[in-house]
Amino acid sequence: MPSLGASPEVPCARCGSRIAGLAWGERCAQCRAELSRRAGRLANRISLAATVLMGAYVALSMPPQPMARLYGAIAVVATYIVVRRIAGRVAMEMMK
Ligand SMILES: [Zn+2]
């Protein structure tokens, strides 16, 4: 066990800058932040598109009663939240 006590410098898997205490194959904090920023942007775009589609579907298919419109609005908001979360996770996985 050569790593007891000392933390060797390990190159970042993406940019190659050597960081002490990094695990092999891991990215440095900067690259991880950059990655999650990009994943967040992508997830935002996907979820907005899904929300627009859901909004169009609700607007076209719901009867014009107040309760139906309320449920439609809730469905649209829920679509945004759920898709945003899933797309964020998938984007993070795909960008590895
Ligand atoms: Zn890096």
mmCIF file of C-alpha atoms and ligand atoms in Angstrom:
data_model
loop_
_atom_site.group_PDB
_atom_site.id
_atom_site.type_symbol
_atom_site.label_atom_id
_atom_site.label_comp_id
_atom_site.label_asym_id
_atom_site.label_seq_id
_atom_site.Cartn_x
_atom_site.Cartn_y
_atom_site.Cartn_z
ATOM 1 C CA MET A 1 0.000 0.000 0.000
ATOM 2 C CA PRO A 2 2.083 2.948 -1.202
ATOM 3 C CA SER A 3 -0.635 5.534 -0.664
ATOM 4 C CA LEU A 4 -0.783 5.372 3.134
ATOM 5 C CA GLY A 5 -0.453 8.866 4.549
ATOM 6 C CA ALA A 6 0.921 10.604 1.466
ATOM 7 C CA SER A 7 -1.477 11.710 -1.262
ATOM 8 C CA PRO A 8 0.246 11.308 -4.640
ATOM 9 C CA GLU A 9 -0.399 13.687 -7.484
ATOM 10 C CA VAL A 10 -2.680 12.109 -10.070
ATOM 11 C CA PRO A 11 -3.371 13.655 -13.477
ATOM 12 C CA CYS A 12 -6.949 14.710 -14.161
ATOM 13 C CA ALA A 13 -8.608 12.333 -16.640
ATOM 14 C CA ARG A 14 -9.774 15.239 -18.780
ATOM 15 C CA CYS A 15 -7.374 18.169 -18.681
ATOM 16 C CA GLY A 16 -4.313 16.341 -17.330
ATOM 17 C CA SER A 17 -3.428 18.804 -14.592
ATOM 18 C CA ARG A 18 -1.930 16.972 -11.649
ATOM 19 C CA ILE A 19 -3.975 17.137 -8.460
ATOM 20 C CA ALA A 20 -2.864 15.688 -5.141
ATOM 21 C CA GLY A 21 -5.323 13.216 -3.663
ATOM 22 C CA LEU A 22 -7.310 12.681 -6.871
ATOM 23 C CA ALA A 23 -8.369 9.094 -7.634
ATOM 24 C CA TRP A 24 -7.101 7.538 -10.853
ATOM 25 C CA GLY A 25 -9.490 8.151 -13.748
ATOM 26 C CA GLU A 26 -11.198 10.993 -11.888
ATOM 27 C CA ARG A 27 -11.553 14.572 -13.088
ATOM 28 C CA CYS A 28 -10.361 17.578 -11.142
ATOM 29 C CA ALA A 29 -12.818 19.930 -9.453
ATOM 30 C CA GLN A 30 -12.637 22.434 -12.318
ATOM 31 C CA CYS A 31 -13.459 19.805 -14.943
ATOM 32 C CA ARG A 32 -16.297 18.434 -12.815
ATOM 33 C CA ALA A 33 -17.762 21.924 -12.414
ATOM 34 C CA GLU A 34 -17.426 22.541 -16.156
ATOM 35 C CA LEU A 35 -19.089 19.191 -16.860
ATOM 36 C CA SER A 36 -22.045 19.813 -14.573
ATOM 37 C CA ARG A 37 -22.470 23.298 -16.053
ATOM 38 C CA ARG A 38 -22.648 21.860 -19.556
ATOM 39 C CA ALA A 39 -24.940 19.028 -18.438
ATOM 40 C CA GLY A 40 -27.173 21.564 -16.700
ATOM 41 C CA ARG A 41 -27.450 23.688 -19.820
ATOM 42 C CA LEU A 42 -28.305 20.653 -21.942
ATOM 43 C CA ALA A 43 -30.838 19.390 -19.394
ATOM 44 C CA ASN A 44 -32.419 22.837 -19.308
ATOM 45 C CA ARG A 45 -32.842 22.884 -23.075
ATOM 46 C CA ILE A 46 -34.312 19.366 -23.149
ATOM 47 C CA SER A 47 -36.736 20.039 -20.313
ATOM 48 C CA LEU A 48 -37.884 23.330 -21.858
ATOM 49 C CA ALA A 49 -38.603 21.544 -25.136
ATOM 50 C CA ALA A 50 -40.517 18.817 -23.301
ATOM 51 C CA THR A 51 -42.437 21.462 -21.338
ATOM 52 C CA VAL A 52 -43.426 23.313 -24.515
ATOM 53 C CA LEU A 53 -44.624 20.038 -26.062
ATOM 54 C CA MET A 54 -46.555 19.153 -22.920
ATOM 55 C CA GLY A 55 -48.026 22.648 -22.797
ATOM 56 C CA ALA A 56 -49.176 22.380 -26.404
ATOM 57 C CA TYR A 57 -50.666 18.944 -25.733
ATOM 58 C CA VAL A 58 -52.499 20.179 -22.636
ATOM 59 C CA ALA A 59 -53.745 23.314 -24.409
ATOM 60 C CA LEU A 60 -55.110 21.235 -27.297
ATOM 61 C CA SER A 61 -56.541 18.269 -25.419
ATOM 62 C CA MET A 62 -57.897 19.695 -22.169
ATOM 63 C CA PRO A 63 -61.479 20.942 -22.046
ATOM 64 C CA PRO A 64 -61.618 24.653 -21.212
ATOM 65 C CA GLN A 65 -62.868 24.143 -17.651
ATOM 66 C CA PRO A 66 -61.018 25.756 -14.757
ATOM 67 C CA MET A 67 -60.232 22.460 -12.980
ATOM 68 C CA ALA A 68 -58.994 20.814 -16.167
ATOM 69 C CA ARG A 69 -56.810 23.844 -16.853
ATOM 70 C CA LEU A 70 -55.417 23.701 -13.314
ATOM 71 C CA TYR A 71 -54.543 20.028 -13.657
ATOM 72 C CA GLY A 72 -53.058 20.771 -17.039
ATOM 73 C CA ALA A 73 -50.863 23.482 -15.550
ATOM 74 C CA ILE A 74 -49.760 21.128 -12.772
ATOM 75 C CA ALA A 75 -48.927 18.448 -15.357
ATOM 76 C CA VAL A 76 -46.839 20.946 -17.314
ATOM 77 C CA VAL A 77 -44.906 22.048 -14.238
ATOM 78 C CA ALA A 78 -44.390 18.422 -13.155
ATOM 79 C CA THR A 79 -43.144 17.590 -16.652
ATOM 80 C CA TYR A 80 -40.540 20.344 -16.389
ATOM 81 C CA ILE A 81 -39.314 19.229 -12.958
ATOM 82 C CA VAL A 82 -39.159 15.504 -13.780
ATOM 83 C CA VAL A 83 -37.599 15.895 -17.224
ATOM 84 C CA ARG A 84 -35.108 18.444 -15.877
ATOM 85 C CA ARG A 85 -33.946 15.989 -13.215
ATOM 86 C CA ILE A 86 -33.744 12.951 -15.508
ATOM 87 C CA ALA A 87 -32.098 14.864 -18.359
ATOM 88 C CA GLY A 88 -29.525 16.270 -15.949
ATOM 89 C CA ARG A 89 -28.567 12.817 -14.760
ATOM 90 C CA VAL A 90 -28.473 11.329 -18.256
ATOM 91 C CA ALA A 91 -26.433 14.255 -19.579
ATOM 92 C CA MET A 92 -23.889 13.823 -16.784
ATOM 93 C CA GLU A 93 -23.587 10.121 -17.627
ATOM 94 C CA MET A 94 -23.234 10.727 -21.351
ATOM 95 C CA MET A 95 -20.572 13.414 -20.974
ATOM 96 C CA LYS A 96 -18.211 11.170 -19.062
HETATM 97 ZN ZN ZN B 1 -9.274 18.650 -15.072
#
